[in-house]
Each structure stands twice: as C-alpha cells, then as structure tokens.
C-alpha cells in the first residue's frame, strides 16, 4: 500500500511527490533532517527534535521559518493518515532548487520540506533482550557532526563494513576515543556503576534520546560522567549501550569480539530503557 507523504505543505501519495533534480539536498547534501519516534501513535521528544532542527537550520543559514505548532499538526496528521502506531516520522528540509553553485542561492529560493512515516517493522531495530554486537571503525566524518545534515555516506559505509564483518553496528573512533555510533550515541557503565557518555561538542550529534536518558538517569540519582572513553575502557566496562530515536536504549553486549560484562544486556541499560519508554510516552505529543 502506498504511503501518504508530506511535501511543501501538501499531503500527497508517495508516487506523486515530485522534487526538482536541481534540489540542493540532491546535489550538495544541503539539507537537515530529524527522525522522531512514534509510540502508541504519539510523537516522542517532539520539542527536543524541534529545538535541534532550529539549531541545524541556523548553523547552515538555511532560510526556513520553523513554526513548531504547525509542524506538530503536520506530523500528527501524517501519523494519523498512515495509521502509524509504532514507527518514525522522517522530516527533511533542504535549501531548495537552484542553479548549481557552491554559494548559497538568494532568499527567493524556497526550501523543500519533505516528510514521510515508516512503521517500526521497517525501521528494524534489534531485540533489546539480546542486545547488539559492535565493531570499531575510524571516524572519518567531517568536523561538524553536531549539525544533523543528510550527508550520511560515511556512516552508511561504516554500517555496511560492520555488517560485512558480522556485526550489528560500529562505534566510531577518533584519537583512540569513541565518538559515537554510526547513527546513535554511545554509552558505557563503569565497574563502579557510573554512566559515561562523550561530552557535547562538534564531534558528535547532540542526541535527543541521549539528553532525555541523561535527564531521567539524573532524576533517578544515577551517577553520570560526560567525558570521552577509549575502546579498551569500553571493552572492560560493566555494560555498554546506545541511544537513538529508532533504538531508544539498546544494550551492547560485545565490542570487537570482546564480551561486555556477562555478554548479556546489563541491568542499568535495561532499567534506563524501561524508564525512557515510560517517561517519554507520558510526555509524548
Ligand atoms: N548520533 C548520530 C550520528 C546519529 O545519526 C543519531 C541519530 O540519527 C544519533 C546520534 C542519535 O540521535 P537521536 O537520539 O536524536 O536520534
């Protein structure tokens, strides 16, 4: 069955959505995006995603006036039309179509706003009861990973390399330290029970799930350290896990063939997943 998608203010069948071949999203990856999780037909962490979108637009001087209330109505309508109970809404805003030039076009060029939904089955996250196995790969991405752009070829190559060598995903490593996963933030739990995740900077995407999980962990009086960690420290840790809008909190049970803790999902990751699922749904829109 064909989906209804959203394009520039209209809800249309996916086969009727037309975007110019001159769109800068296509020619330059000149576009930002957000993936918002849908649970029980509601949008998780909606405000966080809008705040980050606004920041990404600002960093790229992308001339789009974001109206969060209007966006909420559009996303709700798309979820309703496509009858999404569990899944995601993907939102992309590109600078629009213009003659090819490295310089940004003038203010008369209209951004392209595109959204679609996917059901959870198509998002395809792993089983949290089993956890995932990750390998490590050099982080060769650009230096502005804090901007959520559609320039995702390197993470895609890393994910493929991980998959070809029998792993579910990869932790990206720079100067001996883990930055994040291909499309997720990376966490470990030290032997003394402290939750460690890399501090915010231009080196990583400022994950919305990361922020929510840290907030809930603080509220539950858990110990948190925002700092970088090496692959060796991760392999010797009590637990590891990742966070993202599609995976929520997902335990990592193996890094490069080294079992983490017992080799089974750890108690901190399980608890944080439970808290996240419960609390984020309470606040869902
Ligand atoms: N880091 C990267 C590189 C990502 O691509 C993503 C999500 O796509 C994340 C982290 C997790 O961010 P969020 O929790 O907002 O989904």
mmCIF file of C-alpha atoms and ligand atoms in Angstrom:
data_model
loop_
_atom_site.group_PDB
_atom_site.id
_atom_site.type_symbol
_atom_site.label_atom_id
_atom_site.label_comp_id
_atom_site.label_asym_id
_atom_site.label_seq_id
_atom_site.Cartn_x
_atom_site.Cartn_y
_atom_site.Cartn_z
ATOM 1 C CA UNK A 1 0.000 0.000 0.000
ATOM 2 C CA UNK A 2 1.359 3.379 -0.947
ATOM 3 C CA UNK A 3 2.057 5.865 1.839
ATOM 4 C CA UNK A 4 0.934 9.414 2.054
ATOM 5 C CA UNK A 5 3.912 11.749 2.367
ATOM 6 C CA UNK A 6 4.130 15.476 3.078
ATOM 7 C CA UNK A 7 5.747 17.792 0.543
ATOM 8 C CA UNK A 8 5.814 21.580 0.808
ATOM 9 C CA UNK A 9 2.515 21.971 2.648
ATOM 10 C CA UNK A 10 0.617 19.172 0.911
ATOM 11 C CA UNK A 11 -0.210 15.586 1.775
ATOM 12 C CA UNK A 12 0.265 13.503 -1.384
ATOM 13 C CA UNK A 13 0.693 9.838 -2.343
ATOM 14 C CA UNK A 14 4.367 8.898 -2.370
ATOM 15 C CA UNK A 15 4.338 8.228 -6.129
ATOM 16 C CA UNK A 16 3.016 11.754 -6.705
ATOM 17 C CA UNK A 17 5.730 13.524 -4.668
ATOM 18 C CA UNK A 18 7.980 15.436 -7.058
ATOM 19 C CA UNK A 19 11.221 17.165 -6.068
ATOM 20 C CA UNK A 20 13.424 19.040 -8.547
ATOM 21 C CA UNK A 21 16.609 17.339 -9.762
ATOM 22 C CA UNK A 22 18.239 20.704 -9.008
ATOM 23 C CA UNK A 23 17.315 20.484 -5.345
ATOM 24 C CA UNK A 24 20.451 21.233 -3.307
ATOM 25 C CA UNK A 25 19.596 18.359 -0.997
ATOM 26 C CA UNK A 26 20.221 16.087 -4.001
ATOM 27 C CA UNK A 27 23.245 17.908 -5.464
ATOM 28 C CA UNK A 28 25.077 19.058 -2.291
ATOM 29 C CA UNK A 29 23.501 17.152 0.632
ATOM 30 C CA UNK A 30 22.470 20.708 1.555
ATOM 31 C CA UNK A 31 19.661 19.638 3.854
ATOM 32 C CA UNK A 32 18.960 18.961 7.503
ATOM 33 C CA UNK A 33 16.699 16.311 8.955
ATOM 34 C CA UNK A 34 15.092 14.885 12.083
ATOM 35 C CA UNK A 35 13.777 11.424 12.907
ATOM 36 C CA UNK A 36 11.080 11.427 15.557
ATOM 37 C CA UNK A 37 9.863 8.221 17.125
ATOM 38 C CA UNK A 38 6.164 7.332 17.196
ATOM 39 C CA UNK A 39 4.808 5.142 20.002
ATOM 40 C CA UNK A 40 1.127 4.452 20.591
ATOM 41 C CA UNK A 41 0.516 6.894 17.737
ATOM 42 C CA UNK A 42 2.277 9.734 19.593
ATOM 43 C CA UNK A 43 5.457 11.702 18.907
ATOM 44 C CA UNK A 44 8.296 11.182 21.405
ATOM 45 C CA UNK A 45 10.608 14.053 22.432
ATOM 46 C CA UNK A 46 8.943 16.321 19.846
ATOM 47 C CA UNK A 47 10.152 19.584 21.419
ATOM 48 C CA UNK A 48 13.747 18.340 21.603
ATOM 49 C CA UNK A 49 13.708 17.455 17.910
ATOM 50 C CA UNK A 50 12.312 20.886 17.011
ATOM 51 C CA UNK A 51 14.977 22.664 19.107
ATOM 52 C CA UNK A 52 17.748 20.719 17.381
ATOM 53 C CA UNK A 53 16.185 21.312 13.941
ATOM 54 C CA UNK A 54 16.087 25.034 14.600
ATOM 55 C CA UNK A 55 19.755 24.944 15.587
ATOM 56 C CA UNK A 56 20.758 22.927 12.480
ATOM 57 C CA UNK A 57 18.861 25.380 10.236
ATOM 58 C CA UNK A 58 20.614 28.290 11.931
ATOM 59 C CA UNK A 59 24.095 26.765 11.621
ATOM 60 C CA UNK A 60 23.576 26.360 7.849
ATOM 61 C CA UNK A 61 21.836 29.748 7.465
ATOM 62 C CA UNK A 62 19.003 27.836 5.865
ATOM 63 C CA UNK A 63 16.221 30.284 5.272
ATOM 64 C CA UNK A 64 13.219 28.436 6.748
ATOM 65 C CA UNK A 65 10.965 29.847 9.448
ATOM 66 C CA UNK A 66 10.122 26.880 11.632
ATOM 67 C CA UNK A 67 6.673 27.041 13.193
ATOM 68 C CA UNK A 68 6.676 24.235 15.778
ATOM 69 C CA UNK A 69 2.886 24.231 16.280
ATOM 70 C CA UNK A 70 2.299 23.942 12.545
ATOM 71 C CA UNK A 71 4.953 21.204 12.304
ATOM 72 C CA UNK A 72 3.297 19.314 15.164
ATOM 73 C CA UNK A 73 -0.058 19.443 13.359
ATOM 74 C CA UNK A 74 1.534 18.243 10.091
ATOM 75 C CA UNK A 75 3.361 15.375 11.795
ATOM 76 C CA UNK A 76 0.247 14.324 13.720
ATOM 77 C CA UNK A 77 -1.774 14.379 10.510
ATOM 78 C CA UNK A 78 0.811 12.265 8.667
ATOM 79 C CA UNK A 79 0.847 9.729 11.521
ATOM 80 C CA UNK A 80 -2.966 9.660 11.510
ATOM 81 C CA UNK A 81 -3.333 9.262 7.728
ATOM 82 C CA UNK A 82 -0.753 6.448 7.582
ATOM 83 C CA UNK A 83 -2.143 4.814 10.753
ATOM 84 C CA UNK A 84 1.279 4.645 12.412
ATOM 85 C CA UNK A 85 1.184 3.232 15.920
ATOM 86 C CA UNK A 86 4.876 2.308 16.273
ATOM 87 C CA UNK A 87 7.392 3.819 13.878
ATOM 88 C CA UNK A 88 9.038 7.066 12.917
ATOM 89 C CA UNK A 89 8.414 10.376 11.197
ATOM 90 C CA UNK A 90 11.303 11.486 8.968
ATOM 91 C CA UNK A 91 11.488 15.224 8.275
ATOM 92 C CA UNK A 92 13.932 16.794 5.832
ATOM 93 C CA UNK A 93 14.374 20.438 4.934
ATOM 94 C CA UNK A 94 16.696 21.239 2.042
ATOM 95 C CA UNK A 95 17.754 24.671 0.803
ATOM 96 C CA UNK A 96 15.627 24.140 -2.302
ATOM 97 C CA UNK A 97 16.251 24.071 -6.061
ATOM 98 C CA UNK A 98 18.666 26.480 -7.737
ATOM 99 C CA UNK A 99 21.315 26.539 -10.477
ATOM 100 C CA UNK A 100 24.333 24.607 -9.265
ATOM 101 C CA UNK A 101 26.714 26.860 -7.361
ATOM 102 C CA UNK A 102 28.838 26.402 -4.237
ATOM 103 C CA UNK A 103 27.483 29.689 -2.943
ATOM 104 C CA UNK A 104 24.076 29.528 -1.293
ATOM 105 C CA UNK A 105 21.305 30.890 -3.544
ATOM 106 C CA UNK A 106 19.443 34.087 -2.657
ATOM 107 C CA UNK A 107 16.412 34.431 -0.369
ATOM 108 C CA UNK A 108 13.911 33.926 -3.225
ATOM 109 C CA UNK A 109 14.724 30.171 -3.327
ATOM 110 C CA UNK A 110 12.147 28.242 -1.326
ATOM 111 C CA UNK A 111 13.327 25.396 0.943
ATOM 112 C CA UNK A 112 11.897 21.940 0.237
ATOM 113 C CA UNK A 113 10.072 20.443 3.223
ATOM 114 C CA UNK A 114 9.549 16.699 2.956
ATOM 115 C CA UNK A 115 8.214 14.205 5.491
ATOM 116 C CA UNK A 116 7.313 10.538 5.486
ATOM 117 C CA UNK A 117 6.495 7.838 8.020
ATOM 118 C CA UNK A 118 7.870 4.342 8.432
ATOM 119 C CA UNK A 119 6.429 1.607 10.596
ATOM 120 C CA UNK A 120 8.595 0.081 13.305
ATOM 121 C CA UNK A 121 8.957 -3.115 11.244
ATOM 122 C CA UNK A 122 10.677 -1.063 8.543
ATOM 123 C CA UNK A 123 12.912 0.804 10.981
ATOM 124 C CA UNK A 124 14.201 -2.613 12.025
ATOM 125 C CA UNK A 125 15.812 -2.125 15.419
ATOM 126 C CA UNK A 126 17.450 -5.065 17.200
ATOM 127 C CA UNK A 127 15.979 -7.146 20.025
ATOM 128 C CA UNK A 128 16.722 -5.391 23.359
ATOM 129 C CA UNK A 129 16.581 -8.769 25.134
ATOM 130 C CA UNK A 130 19.580 -9.886 23.077
ATOM 131 C CA UNK A 131 21.421 -6.591 22.534
ATOM 132 C CA UNK A 132 23.796 -5.752 19.703
ATOM 133 C CA UNK A 133 27.407 -6.535 18.807
ATOM 134 C CA UNK A 134 29.517 -3.644 17.575
ATOM 135 C CA UNK A 135 32.860 -3.316 15.885
ATOM 136 C CA UNK A 136 35.098 -0.226 15.858
ATOM 137 C CA UNK A 137 35.901 1.863 12.796
ATOM 138 C CA UNK A 138 37.932 5.076 12.299
ATOM 139 C CA UNK A 139 35.732 8.141 12.492
ATOM 140 C CA UNK A 140 36.447 9.841 9.159
ATOM 141 C CA UNK A 141 33.378 12.104 9.090
ATOM 142 C CA UNK A 142 33.523 15.877 8.737
ATOM 143 C CA UNK A 143 34.094 18.201 11.690
ATOM 144 C CA UNK A 144 30.512 19.474 12.188
ATOM 145 C CA UNK A 145 28.793 16.316 13.397
ATOM 146 C CA UNK A 146 26.648 18.472 15.679
ATOM 147 C CA UNK A 147 24.638 19.617 12.636
ATOM 148 C CA UNK A 148 22.121 16.970 11.624
ATOM 149 C CA UNK A 149 22.652 17.012 7.854
ATOM 150 C CA UNK A 150 21.681 14.366 5.313
ATOM 151 C CA UNK A 151 25.365 13.912 4.456
ATOM 152 C CA UNK A 152 25.315 10.311 5.716
ATOM 153 C CA UNK A 153 27.546 8.411 3.307
ATOM 154 C CA UNK A 154 30.390 7.703 5.722
ATOM 155 C CA UNK A 155 28.094 6.370 8.481
ATOM 156 C CA UNK A 156 26.425 4.274 5.797
ATOM 157 C CA UNK A 157 29.827 2.880 4.659
ATOM 158 C CA UNK A 158 30.724 2.151 8.302
ATOM 159 C CA UNK A 159 27.422 0.362 8.893
ATOM 160 C CA UNK A 160 27.994 -1.765 5.772
ATOM 161 C CA UNK A 161 31.570 -2.589 6.812
ATOM 162 C CA UNK A 162 30.274 -3.634 10.259
ATOM 163 C CA UNK A 163 27.575 -5.753 8.694
ATOM 164 C CA UNK A 164 30.003 -7.435 6.263
ATOM 165 C CA UNK A 165 32.202 -8.456 9.182
ATOM 166 C CA UNK A 166 29.252 -9.907 11.079
ATOM 167 C CA UNK A 167 28.470 -7.038 13.499
ATOM 168 C CA UNK A 168 25.241 -5.126 14.030
ATOM 169 C CA UNK A 169 26.833 -1.696 14.124
ATOM 170 C CA UNK A 170 30.070 0.233 14.639
ATOM 171 C CA UNK A 171 31.445 2.591 17.253
ATOM 172 C CA UNK A 172 33.388 5.350 15.501
ATOM 173 C CA UNK A 173 36.817 6.072 16.953
ATOM 174 C CA UNK A 174 38.956 9.219 16.766
ATOM 175 C CA UNK A 175 42.294 9.707 18.545
ATOM 176 C CA UNK A 176 41.708 6.402 20.339
ATOM 177 C CA UNK A 177 38.407 7.597 21.825
ATOM 178 C CA UNK A 178 34.881 6.546 20.879
ATOM 179 C CA UNK A 179 32.913 9.450 19.420
ATOM 180 C CA UNK A 180 29.521 7.778 18.864
ATOM 181 C CA UNK A 181 27.857 5.043 16.820
ATOM 182 C CA UNK A 182 27.045 5.287 13.104
ATOM 183 C CA UNK A 183 23.577 6.648 13.937
ATOM 184 C CA UNK A 184 23.438 6.639 17.726
ATOM 185 C CA UNK A 185 25.192 7.905 20.853
ATOM 186 C CA UNK A 186 27.477 5.523 22.738
ATOM 187 C CA UNK A 187 27.451 4.883 26.494
ATOM 188 C CA UNK A 188 29.297 2.647 28.930
ATOM 189 C CA UNK A 189 28.695 1.820 32.583
ATOM 190 C CA UNK A 190 31.875 1.624 34.664
ATOM 191 C CA UNK A 191 32.558 -1.208 37.110
ATOM 192 C CA UNK A 192 31.610 1.230 39.895
ATOM 193 C CA UNK A 193 28.228 1.907 38.243
ATOM 194 C CA UNK A 194 28.846 5.321 36.696
ATOM 195 C CA UNK A 195 27.174 6.050 33.343
ATOM 196 C CA UNK A 196 29.698 7.514 30.893
ATOM 197 C CA UNK A 197 28.975 9.181 27.552
ATOM 198 C CA UNK A 198 31.044 11.602 25.495
ATOM 199 C CA UNK A 199 30.611 15.300 26.297
ATOM 200 C CA UNK A 200 28.766 17.514 23.794
ATOM 201 C CA UNK A 201 30.914 19.267 21.189
ATOM 202 C CA UNK A 202 31.142 19.495 17.397
ATOM 203 C CA UNK A 203 32.490 15.915 17.412
ATOM 204 C CA UNK A 204 29.123 14.231 17.977
ATOM 205 C CA UNK A 205 25.469 14.676 17.219
ATOM 206 C CA UNK A 206 23.645 16.040 20.253
ATOM 207 C CA UNK A 207 21.236 13.124 20.506
ATOM 208 C CA UNK A 208 17.739 13.904 21.704
ATOM 209 C CA UNK A 209 17.398 10.426 23.209
ATOM 210 C CA UNK A 210 20.818 10.889 24.844
ATOM 211 C CA UNK A 211 19.604 14.103 26.506
ATOM 212 C CA UNK A 212 16.340 12.508 27.670
ATOM 213 C CA UNK A 213 18.090 9.409 29.047
ATOM 214 C CA UNK A 214 20.639 11.549 30.939
ATOM 215 C CA UNK A 215 17.795 13.638 32.386
ATOM 216 C CA UNK A 216 15.901 10.538 33.573
ATOM 217 C CA UNK A 217 19.113 8.978 34.920
ATOM 218 C CA UNK A 218 19.863 12.144 36.929
ATOM 219 C CA UNK A 219 16.312 12.144 38.292
ATOM 220 C CA UNK A 220 16.839 8.524 39.370
ATOM 221 C CA UNK A 221 20.019 9.648 41.249
ATOM 222 C CA UNK A 222 22.317 7.676 38.955
ATOM 223 C CA UNK A 223 25.958 8.740 38.646
ATOM 224 C CA UNK A 224 26.818 10.357 35.287
ATOM 225 C CA UNK A 225 30.130 11.360 33.702
ATOM 226 C CA UNK A 226 30.116 13.255 30.401
ATOM 227 C CA UNK A 227 33.592 12.532 29.048
ATOM 228 C CA UNK A 228 35.242 10.553 26.305
ATOM 229 C CA UNK A 229 36.273 6.906 26.727
ATOM 230 C CA UNK A 230 38.579 4.569 24.827
ATOM 231 C CA UNK A 231 37.693 1.294 23.120
ATOM 232 C CA UNK A 232 39.719 -0.532 25.805
ATOM 233 C CA UNK A 233 37.765 1.144 28.620
ATOM 234 C CA UNK A 234 34.525 0.224 26.843
ATOM 235 C CA UNK A 235 35.631 -3.400 26.489
ATOM 236 C CA UNK A 236 36.494 -3.536 30.199
ATOM 237 C CA UNK A 237 33.294 -1.815 31.326
ATOM 238 C CA UNK A 238 30.396 -3.462 33.163
ATOM 239 C CA UNK A 239 27.891 -2.559 30.444
ATOM 240 C CA UNK A 240 27.554 -0.651 27.221
ATOM 241 C CA UNK A 241 24.553 0.666 25.339
ATOM 242 C CA UNK A 242 23.472 3.063 22.603
ATOM 243 C CA UNK A 243 20.648 5.569 22.346
ATOM 244 C CA UNK A 244 18.725 6.890 19.333
ATOM 245 C CA UNK A 245 15.174 7.755 18.353
ATOM 246 C CA UNK A 246 14.845 4.439 16.481
ATOM 247 C CA UNK A 247 16.537 2.215 19.071
ATOM 248 C CA UNK A 248 15.553 4.051 22.287
ATOM 249 C CA UNK A 249 18.094 2.441 24.665
ATOM 250 C CA UNK A 250 19.751 -0.656 23.160
ATOM 251 C CA UNK A 251 22.268 -2.794 25.100
ATOM 252 C CA UNK A 252 25.656 -3.507 23.507
ATOM 253 C CA UNK A 253 26.891 -6.961 24.528
ATOM 254 C CA UNK A 254 30.088 -7.306 22.520
ATOM 255 C CA UNK A 255 32.719 -4.908 21.166
ATOM 256 C CA UNK A 256 35.084 -6.336 18.523
ATOM 257 C CA UNK A 257 34.512 -9.867 19.808
ATOM 258 C CA UNK A 258 35.088 -8.955 23.486
ATOM 259 C CA UNK A 259 32.082 -9.702 25.691
ATOM 260 C CA UNK A 260 30.882 -6.756 27.760
ATOM 261 C CA UNK A 261 30.138 -7.807 31.339
ATOM 262 C CA UNK A 262 28.264 -11.095 31.216
ATOM 263 C CA UNK A 263 27.707 -10.818 27.473
ATOM 264 C CA UNK A 264 24.013 -10.252 28.158
ATOM 265 C CA UNK A 265 22.085 -6.955 28.359
ATOM 266 C CA UNK A 266 23.018 -5.250 31.637
ATOM 267 C CA UNK A 267 20.726 -4.072 34.418
ATOM 268 C CA UNK A 268 21.473 -0.346 34.005
ATOM 269 C CA UNK A 269 20.697 -0.428 30.273
ATOM 270 C CA UNK A 270 17.507 -2.416 30.884
ATOM 271 C CA UNK A 271 16.388 -0.035 33.598
ATOM 272 C CA UNK A 272 17.139 3.064 31.522
ATOM 273 C CA UNK A 273 15.240 1.584 28.588
ATOM 274 C CA UNK A 274 12.216 0.949 30.821
ATOM 275 C CA UNK A 275 12.356 4.449 32.312
ATOM 276 C CA UNK A 276 12.814 6.026 28.889
ATOM 277 C CA UNK A 277 9.895 4.119 27.347
ATOM 278 C CA UNK A 278 7.606 5.010 30.248
ATOM 279 C CA UNK A 279 8.572 8.647 30.747
ATOM 280 C CA UNK A 280 8.914 9.622 27.077
ATOM 281 C CA UNK A 281 5.452 8.223 26.373
ATOM 282 C CA UNK A 282 3.976 10.221 29.275
ATOM 283 C CA UNK A 283 5.402 13.404 27.735
ATOM 284 C CA UNK A 284 4.615 12.392 24.101
ATOM 285 C CA UNK A 285 2.600 14.704 21.834
HETATM 286 N N1 LIG B 1 24.488 10.208 16.578
HETATM 287 C C1 LIG B 1 24.308 10.135 15.251
HETATM 288 C C2 LIG B 1 25.497 10.237 14.361
HETATM 289 C C3 LIG B 1 23.015 9.950 14.714
HETATM 290 O O1 LIG B 1 22.866 9.871 13.383
HETATM 291 C C4 LIG B 1 21.914 9.824 15.594
HETATM 292 C C5 LIG B 1 20.567 9.635 15.073
HETATM 293 O O2 LIG B 1 20.333 9.549 13.901
HETATM 294 C C6 LIG B 1 22.152 9.894 16.979
HETATM 295 C C7 LIG B 1 23.447 10.097 17.435
HETATM 296 C C8 LIG B 1 21.031 9.766 17.957
HETATM 297 O O3 LIG B 1 20.260 10.941 17.985
HETATM 298 P P1 LIG B 1 18.748 10.907 18.440
HETATM 299 O O4 LIG B 1 18.719 10.348 19.821
HETATM 300 O O5 LIG B 1 18.336 12.331 18.395
HETATM 301 O O6 LIG B 1 18.014 10.035 17.467
#
